[in-house]
Amino acid sequence: MSKIQDIQDEIVAEFSFFEDWMQRYEHMIELGKSLPLIQPKHKTEDNIIKGCQSKVWIHAALDKDQLVFTADSDAIITKGIIALLIRVFSHQPPAEILAADTSFIDEIGLKEHLSPTRANGLLSMIKQMKLYAIAFQTQLN
Amino acid sequence: MKERVAEIRADFPILSREVNGSPLVYLDNAATSQTPQAVIDVIADYYSRYNANIHRGVHALSQEATDAYEKARKTIQAHFSAAHAHEVILTSGTTHSINIVASGYSTLLKAGDELLISALEHHSNIVPWQMLCQKTGAQLKVIPMLPDGTLDMEAFAHLLSERTQLVFVNQVSNALGTVNPIPTIIAQAHAVGAKVLVDGAQAAPHIATDVQVLDIDYYVTSAHKLCGPTGVGMLYGKTELLRALPPYQGGGEMIATVTFEKTIYADLPHKFEAGTPNIAGGIAFGAALDYMNGIGLEAIAAYEQELLQYATEQLKGIEGLRIFGEAPEKTAVISFLVGAIHPYDMGSILDKMGIAVRTGHHCAQPIMDFFQIPGTIRASFSFYNTFEEVDRLVAGVKKAQMMLE
């Protein structure tokens, strides 16, 4: 089992303790506070994930053979979502990131954020992180 | 009216459903209104009994469908007090209607002509005119907005000149609910010889509009804001103006005779109705107006004003809550922000409580830029909303505020 899968299982187990949506959202809001923040110089127009409502910036850099993500958003719930994604994908080899599935989002009751019309663009965030993985994988090769 | 609301709510099947485990509180009426059973039945009845292509067939079904469609046109004509049924063009909605006029003017305008547009417009009433100006060399000028969300009428008077060919303004702003002074705008525009297009998408569900009394040149709206289905709307235009406007799309239904050398266009309204229209939608549009008129637009407007006043007072009691757009005359729309909370966060939490509001820039980015905010939370009320629902919104906003601050 990959390390990414282990982290996802850990998150699913963590969320299984919550009894209702409020506790889940409160947890996400907490998670948002621990988000590894993007450096101001990387908060550029180019690094904005295009979504309709909240702004999301994601930056990636290679540390030896692992990809390290930093990010930010102007919305708190969105920050929590990115924090979860970063926990799963950051400090992992690009090849593992590319191969990973993201079914855990469904399992922790955040399925509504997966809809392509959803303004936070969770799908776009995952896509952007995988695009970074492709780019850096090419570099590693 | 207040006493009748429970009865009226029973007409709307969707209002009894639950969302995320709570009874739905639907406060996104400015985006689309809900559909009463009577209108749903009309659509089902059309497909169950007399679905056929209109205007061409000699068979019974086609006759019945044509009669129903044309009857709906007459209902729409009567509702907006148009002089003739042929002045009512059935379209796919407000955006389509605006594009018909904009596209037509691309052959009528010349470089140096000016178009005036209000700062309160929806993107659908900005983009087509920008495209038109690019094509013709005409210039687009903007009637500015004042901090309370009303139009700067002094600036408007200064912008008008003999060069002004067209003025485009919404009757009610979708983002703020401001009711614009249409009679004054029309009188001043006509005085310099300019025509006026009134976007009634937000006004039609709340304000009875007589296009002849107001001397409106073009009026556009969508059925789905009026308890009707999506994908159908109307363009009203004065006969002589619509006759002068070239057709928008070529195709069947809009022609009188076709040879390879020359095509003679059909007369109004068919000139602008190329192809098979949304027949069930058109018929249902008529049924939706019948439904609303059964309740009465005046009673609807009076009750919605009560809801607006109550909701405004209650929301203002929340610490840190700011309302955007406080024009003296408003429809039941409240655009607001709470402290530094992002509208998206507030909207997501309210959704978990079964409360449907809109968040974002409401397709009116210039307004958000004016206030220097990324967007707002917008609660928009309809005649089927209740005072209890206002209370649930207020309680929901407070709960979300506790979670997010």
XYZ file of C-alpha atoms in Angstrom:
546
model
C 0.000 0.000 0.000
C 1.320 3.419 -0.898
C 2.032 6.074 1.659
C -0.615 8.294 0.079
C -3.183 5.558 0.641
C -2.119 5.289 4.312
C -2.668 9.007 4.830
C -6.057 8.849 3.138
C -7.109 5.945 5.394
C -5.943 7.943 8.395
C -8.077 10.924 7.336
C -11.113 8.703 6.757
C -10.672 7.203 10.250
C -10.332 10.690 11.738
C -13.515 11.940 10.088
C -15.475 8.823 11.114
C -15.545 10.131 14.701
C -17.680 13.126 13.728
C -21.381 12.745 14.208
C -22.694 15.516 12.016
C -21.761 17.984 9.293
C -21.076 20.722 11.821
C -18.304 18.786 13.506
C -16.855 17.876 10.096
C -16.856 21.489 8.984
C -15.435 22.710 12.276
C -12.616 20.218 11.861
C -11.971 21.429 8.323
C -11.889 25.023 9.518
C -9.278 23.946 12.115
C -7.280 22.112 9.443
C -7.294 25.266 7.325
C -5.351 27.031 10.053
C -2.489 24.504 9.734
C -2.181 24.982 5.981
C 1.478 25.385 4.887
C 1.140 28.891 3.489
C 2.403 29.844 0.088
C 5.144 32.512 0.119
C 3.808 35.943 -0.826
C 6.083 36.051 -3.909
C 4.328 32.945 -5.270
C 0.874 34.446 -4.733
C 0.726 35.473 -8.373
C -2.070 35.536 -10.939
C -0.397 32.539 -12.604
C -0.717 30.450 -9.463
C -4.449 31.133 -8.995
C -6.688 28.153 -9.627
C -9.501 29.496 -11.760
C -12.742 29.113 -9.865
C -15.746 31.383 -9.676
C -15.917 32.290 -6.012
C -12.975 31.856 -3.666
C -9.391 32.491 -4.704
C -6.959 29.587 -4.390
C -3.206 29.756 -4.933
C -1.099 26.578 -5.116
C 2.672 26.414 -5.513
C 4.858 23.313 -5.840
C 8.594 22.812 -5.497
C 10.819 19.760 -5.635
C 12.703 18.735 -2.508
C 15.108 15.978 -3.632
C 12.689 13.518 -5.270
C 9.578 14.695 -3.437
C 7.054 17.351 -4.318
C 6.247 19.934 -1.635
C 3.070 21.988 -1.914
C 2.176 25.311 -0.317
C -1.123 27.134 -0.817
C -3.605 29.724 0.389
C -7.199 30.807 -0.110
C -9.364 33.756 0.872
C -12.119 31.376 2.080
C -11.724 29.336 5.267
C -13.517 26.158 4.193
C -11.544 26.131 0.971
C -8.370 26.441 3.038
C -9.417 23.344 4.973
C -9.966 21.422 1.764
C -6.525 22.366 0.422
C -4.982 21.484 3.783
C -6.418 17.976 3.410
C -5.112 17.671 -0.148
C -1.680 18.897 0.895
C -1.590 16.430 3.768
C -2.227 13.676 1.221
C -0.016 14.833 -1.630
C 2.805 16.917 -0.157
C 6.222 15.311 0.466
C 5.426 12.500 -1.966
C 7.195 11.446 -5.161
C 5.474 12.843 -8.284
C 4.862 9.340 -9.650
C 2.909 8.397 -6.509
C 0.846 11.592 -6.727
C -0.016 10.810 -10.335
C -1.085 7.273 -9.488
C -3.172 8.230 -6.427
C -6.948 8.154 -6.442
C -8.924 10.588 -4.323
C -11.886 8.501 -3.261
C -11.316 9.513 0.377
C -13.089 12.815 -0.317
C -16.257 10.853 -0.929
C -15.756 8.785 2.199
C -15.350 11.749 4.553
C -18.673 13.258 3.490
C -17.334 16.076 1.340
C -18.726 14.661 -1.843
C -20.704 17.835 -2.560
C -17.423 19.660 -3.120
C -16.522 17.277 -5.932
C -19.170 18.460 -8.363
C -17.507 20.151 -11.346
C -19.804 23.161 -10.968
C -18.894 23.626 -7.350
C -17.336 27.010 -7.130
C -14.416 26.055 -4.895
C -12.988 24.000 -7.697
C -11.809 21.031 -5.604
C -11.501 19.097 -8.840
C -9.422 21.900 -10.338
C -7.148 21.842 -7.288
C -6.529 18.108 -7.628
C -5.958 18.552 -11.345
C -3.483 21.370 -10.744
C -1.555 19.298 -8.185
C -1.381 16.391 -10.617
C -0.225 18.753 -13.375
C 2.605 19.872 -11.113
C 3.417 16.187 -10.563
C 3.579 15.574 -14.319
C 5.830 18.581 -14.850
C 8.254 17.605 -12.088
C 8.176 13.940 -13.074
C 9.395 14.967 -16.512
C 12.136 16.987 -14.841
C 13.184 13.990 -12.706
C 13.330 11.746 -15.763
C -51.660 37.510 1.578
C -49.839 36.446 4.754
C -52.761 34.178 5.595
C -52.699 32.637 2.109
C -49.005 31.751 2.049
C -49.426 28.226 3.461
C -51.990 27.543 0.766
C -49.765 29.047 -1.947
C -46.769 27.001 -0.776
C -48.800 23.839 -1.289
C -48.885 24.715 -5.018
C -45.095 24.217 -5.206
C -44.064 20.575 -4.724
C -40.373 21.455 -4.356
C -41.014 23.619 -1.292
C -41.868 20.570 0.805
C -38.584 18.777 0.215
C -35.682 18.500 2.599
C -32.102 19.531 1.882
C -29.257 18.126 3.993
C -31.785 16.891 6.546
C -33.611 20.213 7.010
C -36.732 21.605 5.326
C -35.625 23.626 2.305
C -35.508 27.413 2.731
C -35.311 28.651 -0.844
C -33.961 32.201 -0.985
C -32.412 32.196 -4.448
C -35.475 33.454 -6.276
C -33.573 36.161 -8.137
C -31.640 33.368 -9.873
C -34.700 31.302 -10.649
C -38.179 31.000 -9.203
C -39.797 27.681 -8.341
C -42.511 26.130 -10.463
C -46.097 25.548 -9.304
C -47.837 22.245 -10.029
C -50.226 24.029 -12.402
C -47.307 24.946 -14.673
C -45.664 21.515 -14.359
C -49.022 19.997 -15.380
C -49.197 22.175 -18.493
C -45.786 20.898 -19.626
C -46.713 17.261 -18.916
C -50.079 17.747 -20.632
C -48.440 19.133 -23.765
C -46.153 16.119 -24.124
C -48.912 13.682 -23.118
C -51.650 14.941 -25.433
C -50.662 17.298 -28.238
C -46.907 17.369 -28.819
C -46.468 18.470 -32.453
C -44.545 20.987 -34.499
C -46.379 24.256 -34.823
C -47.396 26.662 -37.598
C -46.917 24.215 -40.456
C -48.943 21.076 -39.911
C -52.434 20.547 -41.208
C -53.156 17.801 -38.716
C -55.091 18.181 -35.500
C -52.185 17.935 -33.072
C -50.271 20.640 -34.889
C -53.338 22.877 -34.843
C -53.846 22.345 -31.128
C -50.193 23.017 -30.350
C -50.198 26.137 -32.552
C -53.357 27.426 -30.898
C -51.930 26.877 -27.410
C -48.626 28.539 -28.350
C -50.310 31.554 -29.906
C -52.709 31.791 -26.977
C -49.670 31.985 -24.680
C -48.275 34.806 -26.806
C -51.569 36.676 -26.303
C -51.382 36.060 -22.538
C -47.884 37.526 -22.502
C -49.025 40.444 -24.671
C -51.904 41.178 -22.283
C -49.686 40.835 -19.201
C -47.230 43.461 -20.433
C -49.947 45.507 -22.171
C -48.307 45.362 -25.589
C -50.383 46.846 -28.409
C -50.018 43.785 -30.651
C -49.320 40.080 -30.177
C -46.750 40.227 -33.017
C -44.677 42.593 -30.870
C -44.005 39.692 -28.507
C -41.109 37.578 -29.808
C -40.686 34.306 -27.948
C -37.008 33.622 -27.317
C -34.901 31.265 -25.223
C -34.637 33.925 -22.514
C -33.407 37.397 -21.622
C -29.872 36.845 -22.923
C -31.180 35.632 -26.285
C -33.570 38.602 -26.467
C -30.787 41.110 -25.796
C -28.614 39.465 -28.423
C -31.359 39.778 -31.046
C -31.447 43.542 -30.525
C -27.668 43.928 -30.254
C -27.092 41.882 -33.388
C -29.716 43.876 -35.287
C -28.143 47.174 -34.296
C -24.780 46.059 -35.661
C -26.136 47.012 -39.095
C -27.875 50.180 -37.920
C -25.039 51.840 -35.982
C -22.087 53.744 -37.342
C -18.795 54.912 -35.874
C -19.323 57.871 -33.558
C -22.703 56.682 -32.310
C -22.970 56.172 -28.574
C -24.636 53.561 -26.392
C -25.341 54.165 -22.726
C -25.381 51.307 -20.270
C -25.958 51.418 -16.526
C -23.286 50.440 -14.021
C -25.825 48.074 -12.462
C -26.013 45.701 -15.394
C -25.794 41.916 -15.447
C -22.956 40.573 -17.604
C -25.559 39.452 -20.146
C -26.451 43.096 -20.706
C -22.824 44.240 -20.929
C -21.047 41.732 -23.147
C -23.370 41.847 -26.204
C -23.006 45.642 -26.358
C -19.227 45.463 -26.043
C -19.229 43.047 -28.955
C -21.533 45.377 -30.876
C -19.224 48.354 -30.285
C -16.218 46.368 -31.478
C -18.071 45.609 -34.701
C -19.477 49.064 -35.436
C -17.029 51.529 -33.928
C -19.794 52.905 -31.719
C -18.827 53.888 -28.189
C -20.119 52.361 -24.964
C -20.547 54.792 -22.060
C -21.480 53.903 -18.512
C -24.068 55.606 -16.295
C -22.289 55.525 -12.916
C -23.705 54.211 -9.642
C -23.943 56.042 -6.306
C -22.861 54.393 -3.021
C -26.475 53.532 -2.060
C -26.779 51.422 -5.209
C -28.885 53.891 -7.209
C -27.940 55.347 -10.590
C -26.323 58.767 -10.809
C -29.131 60.459 -12.725
C -27.280 63.758 -12.965
C -24.432 61.998 -14.742
C -26.991 60.272 -16.959
C -28.404 63.610 -18.087
C -24.888 64.780 -18.982
C -24.048 61.607 -20.891
C -27.110 61.885 -23.134
C -26.588 63.644 -26.450
C -27.672 63.509 -30.077
C -25.003 60.849 -30.550
C -26.831 58.528 -28.131
C -28.657 55.873 -30.119
C -29.565 53.398 -27.399
C -29.806 53.255 -23.622
C -29.774 49.883 -21.846
C -30.834 49.622 -18.289
C -32.263 46.987 -16.016
C -35.548 47.788 -14.371
C -34.228 46.147 -11.192
C -30.589 45.271 -10.414
C -30.086 41.542 -9.865
C -27.190 42.018 -7.465
C -28.674 44.759 -5.268
C -32.420 44.861 -5.931
C -32.359 48.578 -6.798
C -35.449 49.694 -8.738
C -34.275 52.083 -11.445
C -36.293 55.199 -12.421
C -37.424 53.840 -15.787
C -39.979 56.620 -16.594
C -37.353 59.358 -16.130
C -34.720 57.438 -18.072
C -37.115 56.873 -20.969
C -38.375 60.477 -21.053
C -34.832 61.907 -21.079
C -33.557 59.368 -23.613
C -36.483 59.960 -25.969
C -35.905 63.710 -25.710
C -32.565 63.254 -27.520
C -33.986 60.666 -29.914
C -32.413 57.603 -28.267
C -34.209 54.279 -27.880
C -34.353 52.408 -24.581
C -34.025 48.691 -23.909
C -35.347 47.725 -20.489
C -34.076 44.449 -19.011
C -37.016 43.258 -16.952
C -35.607 39.890 -15.869
C -35.498 40.902 -12.193
C -38.482 43.228 -12.233
C -41.149 41.187 -13.995
C -41.852 38.885 -10.996
C -42.462 41.876 -8.709
C -43.574 44.876 -10.761
C -46.467 45.065 -13.233
C -45.102 46.729 -16.362
C -47.217 48.414 -19.018
C -44.896 48.829 -21.988
C -47.241 51.335 -23.663
C -47.767 53.598 -20.651
C -44.000 53.629 -20.021
C -43.360 54.051 -23.767
C -40.724 51.295 -23.643
C -38.962 50.616 -26.950
C -37.640 47.130 -26.138
C -38.420 45.001 -23.106
C -36.864 41.625 -22.329
C -37.461 39.015 -19.641
C -37.267 35.285 -18.869
C -40.086 32.903 -17.933
C -38.070 31.086 -15.293
C -38.031 34.137 -13.025
C -41.831 34.179 -13.264
C -42.662 30.666 -12.041
C -42.248 29.368 -15.588
C -39.743 26.931 -17.089
C -36.142 27.694 -18.075
C -35.190 28.123 -21.717
C -37.970 30.498 -22.714
C -38.384 34.246 -22.539
C -39.530 37.209 -24.539
C -38.477 40.238 -26.483
C -41.034 42.998 -26.774
C -40.393 45.711 -29.302
C -42.502 48.424 -30.877
C -43.700 47.245 -34.292
C -41.786 49.824 -36.332
C -38.573 49.130 -34.411
C -38.821 45.357 -34.816
C -39.611 45.791 -38.529
C -36.442 47.875 -38.939
C -34.302 45.324 -37.107
C -32.695 42.686 -39.359
C -33.292 39.041 -38.403
C -30.904 37.369 -35.982
C -30.836 33.793 -37.184
C -31.687 32.289 -40.527
C -33.698 29.111 -40.807
C -37.135 27.671 -41.146
C -40.199 29.454 -39.834
C -38.668 32.937 -40.320
C -39.133 33.056 -44.080
C -41.985 33.868 -46.420
C -40.449 32.596 -49.661
C -37.056 31.119 -50.371
C -35.291 30.806 -53.692
C -31.559 30.492 -54.142
C -31.456 34.088 -55.360
C -33.423 35.769 -52.615
C -35.344 35.057 -49.454
C -38.274 37.158 -48.308
C -38.441 37.219 -44.531
C -41.630 36.425 -42.730
C -43.398 39.231 -40.925
C -43.353 39.687 -37.152
C -43.073 37.806 -34.894
C -41.826 34.922 -37.055
C -38.942 36.899 -38.538
C -37.148 36.455 -35.202
C -38.346 32.941 -34.448
C -36.263 30.778 -36.754
C -36.442 27.048 -36.186
C -38.721 24.979 -33.990
C -39.276 26.950 -30.789
C -39.548 25.735 -27.204
C -43.244 24.969 -27.679
C -44.005 23.452 -24.280
C -41.955 26.238 -22.678
C -43.892 28.966 -24.464
C -47.230 27.455 -23.478
C -46.009 27.066 -19.895
C -44.811 30.703 -19.883
C -48.421 31.720 -20.487
C -49.631 29.369 -17.759
C -47.069 30.788 -15.316
C -48.328 34.341 -15.933
C -51.894 33.108 -15.426
C -50.793 31.574 -12.127
C -49.097 34.752 -10.900
C -51.985 36.939 -12.025
C -54.320 34.608 -10.142
C -52.544 35.702 -6.973
C -52.068 39.257 -8.221
C -48.808 41.122 -8.746
C -49.884 43.916 -6.407
C -50.561 41.538 -3.528
C -47.283 39.765 -4.316
C -45.296 43.013 -4.305
C -46.875 44.256 -1.068
C -46.172 40.979 0.755
C -42.604 40.788 -0.552
C -41.987 44.328 0.707
C -43.094 43.202 4.182
C -40.664 40.277 3.969
C -37.899 42.607 2.777
C -38.452 45.054 5.612
C -38.564 42.313 8.237
C -35.485 40.535 6.876
C -33.535 43.809 6.600
C -34.309 44.673 10.240
C -33.476 41.195 11.503
C -30.239 40.886 9.540
C -29.098 44.347 10.641
C -29.271 43.067 14.225
C -26.317 40.774 13.479
C -22.999 42.242 14.558
C -20.679 43.097 11.693
C -23.304 42.570 8.998
C -23.187 45.051 6.100
C -25.925 45.369 3.487
C -24.931 46.459 -0.039
C -27.514 48.435 -1.949
C -29.910 50.423 0.163
C -31.844 52.254 -2.488
C -35.121 53.781 -1.252
C -36.953 51.621 -3.759
C -35.889 47.965 -3.828
C -37.327 44.575 -4.641
C -36.989 41.816 -2.022
C -33.260 41.264 -2.493
C -30.653 41.616 0.259
C -26.979 41.495 -0.664
C -24.751 41.323 2.403
C -21.460 40.379 4.010
C -20.710 39.455 7.627
C -17.447 40.766 9.048
C -14.502 39.392 7.105
C -16.265 36.101 6.331
C -15.941 35.058 2.698
C -19.348 34.744 1.008
C -18.403 31.262 -0.154
C -17.868 30.081 3.436
C -21.167 31.552 4.582
C -23.044 30.069 1.621
C -21.557 26.596 2.208
C -22.562 26.542 5.875
C -26.074 27.858 5.132
C -26.436 25.128 2.506
C -25.690 22.501 5.153
C -28.688 23.903 7.046
C -30.933 23.596 3.992
C -30.869 27.333 3.245
C -30.335 28.192 -0.422
C -28.770 31.607 -1.043
C -26.523 32.838 -3.808
C -22.913 33.796 -3.221
C -20.374 35.439 -5.478
C -20.372 38.380 -7.833
C -23.875 37.631 -9.228
C -22.623 38.159 -12.787
C -22.249 41.849 -11.956
C -18.522 42.209 -11.370
C -18.489 45.991 -12.001
C -20.785 46.433 -8.966
C -18.487 44.322 -6.767
C -15.492 46.329 -8.003
C -17.324 49.529 -7.050
C -17.683 48.314 -3.450
C -14.211 46.693 -3.588
C -15.508 43.328 -2.407
C -15.075 39.856 -3.941
C -18.800 39.226 -3.857
C -21.745 39.065 -1.505
C -24.250 36.663 -0.033
C -27.594 37.360 -1.669
C -30.936 36.364 -0.190
C -33.800 36.989 -2.596
C -37.395 36.468 -1.552
C -40.534 35.449 -3.343
C -44.221 35.529 -2.458
C -44.064 31.906 -1.256
C -41.398 32.651 1.365
C -42.439 33.080 4.984
C -41.419 35.137 8.001
C -40.333 31.871 9.664
C -37.937 31.334 6.784
C -36.455 34.785 7.399
C -35.943 33.703 11.029
C -34.197 30.535 9.871
C -31.911 32.578 7.625
C -31.027 34.923 10.482
C -30.379 32.022 12.878
C -28.340 30.282 10.176
C -26.180 33.353 9.544
C -25.532 33.671 13.292
C -24.562 30.011 13.596
C -22.247 30.237 10.568
C -20.707 33.391 12.008
C -19.918 31.525 15.227
C -18.247 28.731 13.282
C -16.300 30.954 10.924
C -15.107 33.859 13.073
